[in-house]
Coordinates of C-alpha atoms in Angstrom, one line a residue:
S1304 CA 147.4 109.9 155.1
G1305 CA 146.2 106.3 154.7
V1306 CA 143.8 105.8 157.6
V1307 CA 140.9 105.7 156.2
P1308 CA 139.8 105.5 152.5
A1309 CA 139.5 108.7 150.5
D1310 CA 136.4 107.5 149.5
R1311 CA 135.3 107.4 152.7
V1312 CA 135.7 111.0 153.4
G1313 CA 132.7 113.5 153.1
C1314 CA 132.7 117.3 153.4
S1315 CA 130.3 119.6 153.5
G1316 CA 131.0 123.1 153.1
S1317 CA 128.9 127.3 152.0
R1318 CA 131.1 127.7 149.0
S1319 CA 131.0 125.4 146.3
G1320 CA 134.6 125.3 145.1
R1321 CA 135.9 124.2 148.1
N1322 CA 133.7 121.1 148.1
A1323 CA 134.8 121.1 144.4
D1324 CA 138.8 121.2 145.9
F1325 CA 137.5 118.7 148.1
E1326 CA 136.1 116.3 146.0
Q1327 CA 139.9 116.3 144.0
F1328 CA 141.4 114.4 146.3
G1329 CA 138.7 111.8 146.1
G1330 CA 136.0 112.5 149.0
K1331 CA 132.5 113.1 148.9
A1332 CA 131.2 116.4 149.1
Y1333 CA 128.0 116.7 150.4
G1334 CA 125.3 118.6 149.4
S1335 CA 124.1 119.7 153.3
N1336 CA 125.3 119.3 156.9
A1337 CA 121.6 117.1 157.2
E1338 CA 123.5 114.2 154.4
L1339 CA 126.5 114.7 155.4
V1340 CA 125.8 113.9 159.3
E1341 CA 123.4 111.2 157.4
N1342 CA 126.2 109.6 155.9
S1343 CA 129.2 110.2 158.4
D1344 CA 129.7 108.4 162.1
I1345 CA 133.0 111.5 163.2
L1346 CA 131.8 114.5 162.3
F1347 CA 134.6 117.2 162.2
I1348 CA 133.2 120.5 162.8
A1349 CA 136.2 123.0 161.3
V1350 CA 133.9 126.5 160.7
K1351 CA 134.9 129.7 162.5
P1352 CA 134.3 129.6 166.4
Y1353 CA 131.0 131.7 166.6
L1354 CA 129.1 129.5 163.9
V1355 CA 129.8 126.2 165.9
A1356 CA 127.2 125.8 167.8
K1357 CA 124.4 127.5 165.0
V1358 CA 126.0 124.3 163.0
I1359 CA 125.3 121.5 165.6
Q1360 CA 121.5 123.2 166.5
E1361 CA 121.2 122.7 163.1
V1362 CA 121.8 119.2 162.7
R1363 CA 120.9 118.4 166.1
D1364 CA 117.6 116.2 164.9
S1365 CA 119.8 113.9 162.8
L1366 CA 122.4 113.2 165.4
D1367 CA 122.4 109.5 167.0
P1368 CA 124.5 107.7 169.9
R1369 CA 126.3 106.9 166.8
H1370 CA 127.7 110.4 165.6
V1371 CA 131.2 111.6 167.4
L1372 CA 131.7 115.2 167.0
V1373 CA 135.2 116.3 166.8
S1374 CA 135.2 120.2 167.5
I1375 CA 139.5 121.9 166.1
A1376 CA 137.2 125.6 166.8
A1377 CA 139.3 127.2 170.1
G1378 CA 138.3 128.6 172.4
V1379 CA 134.5 126.9 172.1
P1380 CA 134.1 124.7 175.6
I1381 CA 132.5 120.8 175.7
Q1382 CA 130.1 123.1 177.4
T1383 CA 128.2 124.7 174.8
L1384 CA 129.1 121.8 172.5
L1385 CA 126.7 120.4 174.3
C1386 CA 124.2 122.9 174.8
A1387 CA 124.0 122.7 171.2
A1388 CA 124.0 118.6 170.4
G1389 CA 122.4 117.7 173.0
P1390 CA 124.4 116.1 176.8
E1391 CA 123.6 112.9 175.1
A1392 CA 126.3 113.7 172.7
R1393 CA 129.5 111.7 172.3
I1394 CA 132.4 115.1 172.2
V1395 CA 135.7 115.2 171.4
R1396 CA 137.8 118.7 171.3
V1397 CA 141.0 119.4 169.7
M1398 CA 143.6 121.8 169.6
P1399 CA 145.3 121.2 166.6
N1400 CA 148.2 123.2 165.2
T1401 CA 148.7 124.6 160.7
P1402 CA 152.0 122.5 161.3
C1403 CA 149.0 120.0 159.9
L1404 CA 149.4 120.8 157.1
V1405 CA 153.0 119.6 156.5
G1406 CA 152.0 115.9 158.4
E1407 CA 153.9 117.6 161.8
V1408 CA 150.8 118.5 164.1
A1409 CA 151.3 118.8 167.7
A1410 CA 147.8 119.1 169.2
A1411 CA 145.4 117.6 172.4
M1412 CA 142.4 117.3 172.8
C1413 CA 140.1 116.3 176.1
L1414 CA 136.9 114.3 175.9
G1415 CA 133.4 115.5 177.0
G1416 CA 129.4 114.3 177.0
K1417 CA 129.1 110.1 176.3
A1418 CA 132.5 110.3 174.7
D1419 CA 134.3 107.2 175.9
E1420 CA 138.3 105.3 175.2
S1421 CA 137.3 104.2 172.2
D1422 CA 136.4 107.7 171.0
E1423 CA 139.7 109.1 172.6
K1424 CA 141.5 105.6 170.1
A1425 CA 140.1 107.0 167.4
V1426 CA 140.2 109.9 167.1
R1427 CA 143.9 109.8 168.5
M1428 CA 144.4 107.4 165.2
M1429 CA 143.7 110.1 162.7
F1430 CA 146.0 112.9 164.6
E1431 CA 148.7 110.5 165.1
A1432 CA 149.1 110.0 160.9
V1433 CA 150.0 113.4 161.2
G1434 CA 151.4 114.5 163.9
K1435 CA 151.4 113.7 167.6
I1436 CA 148.5 114.3 169.6
Y1437 CA 148.3 113.7 173.7
T1438 CA 145.2 113.7 176.3
V1439 CA 144.8 116.6 178.9
A1440 CA 141.9 117.7 181.1
E1441 CA 139.5 120.7 179.2
N1442 CA 141.1 123.3 182.0
L1443 CA 144.4 122.8 180.4
L1444 CA 143.2 123.4 176.5
S1445 CA 144.1 126.9 176.8
A1446 CA 147.8 126.3 178.0
V1447 CA 148.0 123.9 175.1
T1448 CA 146.5 126.6 172.9
G1449 CA 149.6 129.3 174.0
V1450 CA 152.6 126.8 173.6
S1451 CA 151.1 124.8 170.2
G1452 CA 148.1 126.6 169.0
S1453 CA 150.3 129.9 168.7
G1454 CA 153.5 128.5 168.8
P1455 CA 154.0 128.2 164.7
A1456 CA 153.9 131.5 164.8
Y1457 CA 156.4 132.5 167.3
I1458 CA 158.9 129.5 166.0
F1459 CA 158.5 131.7 162.3
M1460 CA 159.1 134.8 163.8
V1461 CA 162.1 133.1 165.1
I1462 CA 163.5 131.6 162.2
E1463 CA 162.7 135.4 160.5
A1464 CA 165.0 136.9 163.0
L1465 CA 167.7 134.3 162.4
A1466 CA 167.7 135.1 159.0
D1467 CA 167.7 138.3 158.6
G1468 CA 170.4 137.7 161.5
G1469 CA 172.6 136.1 158.6
V1470 CA 171.5 138.9 156.2
K1471 CA 172.8 141.8 158.1
A1472 CA 176.1 139.0 158.6
G1473 CA 176.4 138.8 154.3
L1474 CA 174.6 135.2 153.7
P1475 CA 172.5 135.8 150.6
R1476 CA 168.7 135.5 152.2
D1477 CA 167.4 132.1 150.7
I1478 CA 170.4 130.6 151.8
S1479 CA 169.9 131.8 155.2
Q1480 CA 166.5 131.5 155.5
A1481 CA 167.2 127.9 154.8
L1482 CA 169.9 127.3 157.4
A1483 CA 167.5 128.7 159.8
A1484 CA 164.7 126.6 158.7
Q1485 CA 167.0 123.6 159.0
T1486 CA 168.1 124.5 161.9
V1487 CA 164.9 124.7 164.3
L1488 CA 163.8 121.1 162.6
G1489 CA 167.0 119.4 163.3
S1490 CA 166.9 121.3 166.6
A1491 CA 163.6 120.3 167.1
K1492 CA 164.7 116.8 166.5
M1493 CA 167.5 116.0 168.6
V1494 CA 164.7 117.3 171.6
L1495 CA 162.5 114.7 170.8
E1496 CA 164.8 112.0 169.4
T1497 CA 167.1 112.1 172.3
G1498 CA 165.0 112.6 175.2
K1499 CA 167.9 115.4 175.9
H1500 CA 166.3 118.2 178.4
P1501 CA 167.0 121.1 176.4
G1502 CA 168.9 123.0 178.8
Q1503 CA 171.7 120.3 178.3
L1504 CA 172.0 120.2 174.7
K1505 CA 172.3 123.6 174.4
D1506 CA 175.2 123.2 176.7
M1507 CA 176.4 121.4 174.5
V1508 CA 176.8 123.5 172.0
T1509 CA 178.3 126.3 173.7
S1510 CA 182.2 126.1 174.2
P1511 CA 184.0 128.1 176.7
A1512 CA 185.2 131.4 175.1
G1513 CA 183.2 130.5 171.7
T1514 CA 180.4 132.0 169.6
T1515 CA 177.6 130.4 171.1
I1516 CA 178.0 131.7 174.6
A1517 CA 178.8 135.2 173.3
A1518 CA 175.0 134.8 171.4
V1519 CA 173.7 132.9 174.3
H1520 CA 174.8 136.2 176.4
E1521 CA 172.8 139.0 174.2
L1522 CA 169.6 136.4 173.5
E1523 CA 170.0 137.0 178.0
K1524 CA 170.2 140.7 178.3
A1525 CA 167.0 140.9 176.0
G1526 CA 165.1 138.7 177.8
V1527 CA 164.0 136.2 175.3
R1528 CA 163.1 133.5 177.2
C1529 CA 160.7 135.7 179.7
A1530 CA 159.5 137.4 176.0
F1531 CA 158.3 133.1 175.5
I1532 CA 156.9 133.4 178.4
N1533 CA 154.6 136.0 178.2
A1534 CA 153.8 134.9 175.1
V1535 CA 152.3 131.6 176.2
T1536 CA 150.7 132.5 179.1
A1537 CA 149.5 136.4 176.9
A1538 CA 147.9 133.5 174.6
A1539 CA 146.1 131.1 177.4
Q1540 CA 144.9 133.9 178.6
R1541 CA 143.1 135.2 175.6
A1542 CA 141.9 131.8 175.0
D1543 CA 140.2 131.7 178.4
Q1544 CA 138.4 135.1 177.2
L1545 CA 137.4 134.0 174.1
A1546 CA 136.2 130.5 175.7
G1547 CA 133.9 132.9 178.6
P1548 CA 130.6 131.5 179.8
A1549 CA 129.2 128.5 177.5
K1550 CA 126.7 130.0 175.3
L1551 CA 124.2 129.8 171.8

């Protein structure tokens, strides 16, 4: 995205193949986490949640006040990160989602420890290069997980179902799927760019006694709204369960 030159980005991982892939993009792969920490200011902790505390503890002695730790691990609370890094650590916890891979992330962050507005600004600058990020209280990150963290899976299911419907109605699979995906993309842009309520935009499509209102009636009978609400709350509740009490 051009925010940080590639030669100023480093990584350290347990898989040599991953490091080689990283270097193909112009970044530098370090031989150990400690070496990476010594040569970095902002550290992204991008490992499985059960490994987060262990990885931070391994480099704790190398951390100093200049370091900002950005965790993108789901379900790992700030208190656990502080227990591993020390009470003086500057912590930013982020919940991103997979559309980051195509420059359309929907993310949220919260600050912890000694992190301040300058840290928030730095993290915001990086994530806004690949989409949108919002600052929330930590107790809302589980809700963020339910809406946007897990949300792409819901939308992929919607696209798949729309495409299946098109196939059932006679469309070739490739055309049906392309139409479904483009419809989701265009509809999302209308919400974001017009500022209108989704219900208002829906009403613009549903003419009296027309095809759309007939379809909307079927969706309402199937409980689609309730299913999405339940999905979001189930994911949020599961995120709370995974977080649990702070631990090392």
